[in-house]
Coordinates of C-alpha atoms in Angstrom, one line a residue:
X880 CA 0.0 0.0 0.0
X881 CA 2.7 2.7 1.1
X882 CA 4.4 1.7 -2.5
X883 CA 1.2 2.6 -4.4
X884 CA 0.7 5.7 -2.5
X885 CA 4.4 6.6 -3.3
X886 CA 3.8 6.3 -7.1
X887 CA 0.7 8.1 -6.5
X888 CA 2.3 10.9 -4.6
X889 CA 5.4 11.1 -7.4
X890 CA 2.3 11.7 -10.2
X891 CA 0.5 14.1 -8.3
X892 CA 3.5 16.4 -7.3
X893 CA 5.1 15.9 -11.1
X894 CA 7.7 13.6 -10.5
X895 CA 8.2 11.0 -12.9
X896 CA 7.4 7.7 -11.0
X897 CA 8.6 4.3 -11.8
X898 CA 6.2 1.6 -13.9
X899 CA 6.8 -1.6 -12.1
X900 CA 3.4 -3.0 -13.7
X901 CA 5.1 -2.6 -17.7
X902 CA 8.7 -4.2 -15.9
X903 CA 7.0 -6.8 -14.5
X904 CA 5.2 -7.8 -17.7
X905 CA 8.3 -8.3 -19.6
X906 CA 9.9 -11.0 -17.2
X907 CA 6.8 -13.1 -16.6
X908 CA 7.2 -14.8 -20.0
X909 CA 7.7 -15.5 -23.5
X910 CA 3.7 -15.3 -24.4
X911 CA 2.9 -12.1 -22.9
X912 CA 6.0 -10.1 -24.2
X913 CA 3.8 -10.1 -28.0
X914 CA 1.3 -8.0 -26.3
X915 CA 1.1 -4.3 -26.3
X916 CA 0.5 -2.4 -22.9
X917 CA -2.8 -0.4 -23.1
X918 CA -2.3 2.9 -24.4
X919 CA -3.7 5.9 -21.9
X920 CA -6.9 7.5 -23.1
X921 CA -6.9 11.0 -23.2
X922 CA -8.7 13.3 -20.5
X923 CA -11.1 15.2 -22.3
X924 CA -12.5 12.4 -23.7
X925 CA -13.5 10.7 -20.2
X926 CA -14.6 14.1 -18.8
X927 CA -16.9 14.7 -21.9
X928 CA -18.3 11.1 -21.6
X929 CA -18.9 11.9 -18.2
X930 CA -20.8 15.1 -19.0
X931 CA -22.9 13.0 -22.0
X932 CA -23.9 10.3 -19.1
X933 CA -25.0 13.0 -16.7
X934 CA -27.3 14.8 -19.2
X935 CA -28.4 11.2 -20.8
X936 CA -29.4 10.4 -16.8
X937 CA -31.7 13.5 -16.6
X938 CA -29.6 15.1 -13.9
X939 CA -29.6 18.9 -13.7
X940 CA -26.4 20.5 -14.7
X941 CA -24.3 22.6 -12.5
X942 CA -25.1 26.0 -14.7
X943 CA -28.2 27.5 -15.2
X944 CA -28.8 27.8 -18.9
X945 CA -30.6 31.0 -18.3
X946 CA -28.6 33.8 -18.7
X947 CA -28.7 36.1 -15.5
X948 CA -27.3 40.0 -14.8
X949 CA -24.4 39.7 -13.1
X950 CA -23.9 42.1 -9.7
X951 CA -21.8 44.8 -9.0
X952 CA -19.3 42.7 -7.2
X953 CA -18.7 40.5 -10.1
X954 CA -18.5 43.3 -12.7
X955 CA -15.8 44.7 -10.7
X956 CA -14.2 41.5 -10.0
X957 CA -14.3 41.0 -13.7
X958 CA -13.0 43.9 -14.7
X959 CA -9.4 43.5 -12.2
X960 CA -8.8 40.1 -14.1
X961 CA -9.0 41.9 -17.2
X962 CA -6.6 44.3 -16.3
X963 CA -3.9 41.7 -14.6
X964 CA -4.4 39.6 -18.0
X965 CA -3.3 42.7 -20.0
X966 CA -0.6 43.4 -17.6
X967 CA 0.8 39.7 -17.8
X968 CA 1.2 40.2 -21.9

């Protein structure tokens, strides 16, 4: 368990963790060294799929679809991230 949390922890702060599943497979035998390791799926695919099951479901989405005024707070807040964007260019 503390080995998997390792490799989990080396992913998540950018590391580049060891694959001792792909090592492995190699030096269990002749017949599985013809096979090709899966190849990773990308991410927006599984987050889109995810959104598509949601919807499909009948589940209400997070945003409203109705467009609503936003308040002084937010136009102001807006209006700062504009300005840092055209500062950081």
């Amino acid at each position: 368990n503390s080995k998997a949390y390792k490799e989990y922890y080396a992913c998540a702060t950018g590391e580049a963790a060891p694959k001792p599943k792909a090592s492995t497979r190699k030096k269990k035998g002749d017949s599985e060294s013809s096979t090709t390791p899966p190849t990773p799926t990308p991410t927006t695919t599984v987050v889109s799929a995810l959104r598509l099951s949601a919807t499909a479901k009948g589940k209400q989405p997070s945003r409203a679809t109705t467009p609503t005024e936003p308040t002084d707070m937010e136009r102001t807040e807006a209006k700062q991230l504009k300005i840092v964007l055209k500062r950081s260019r």
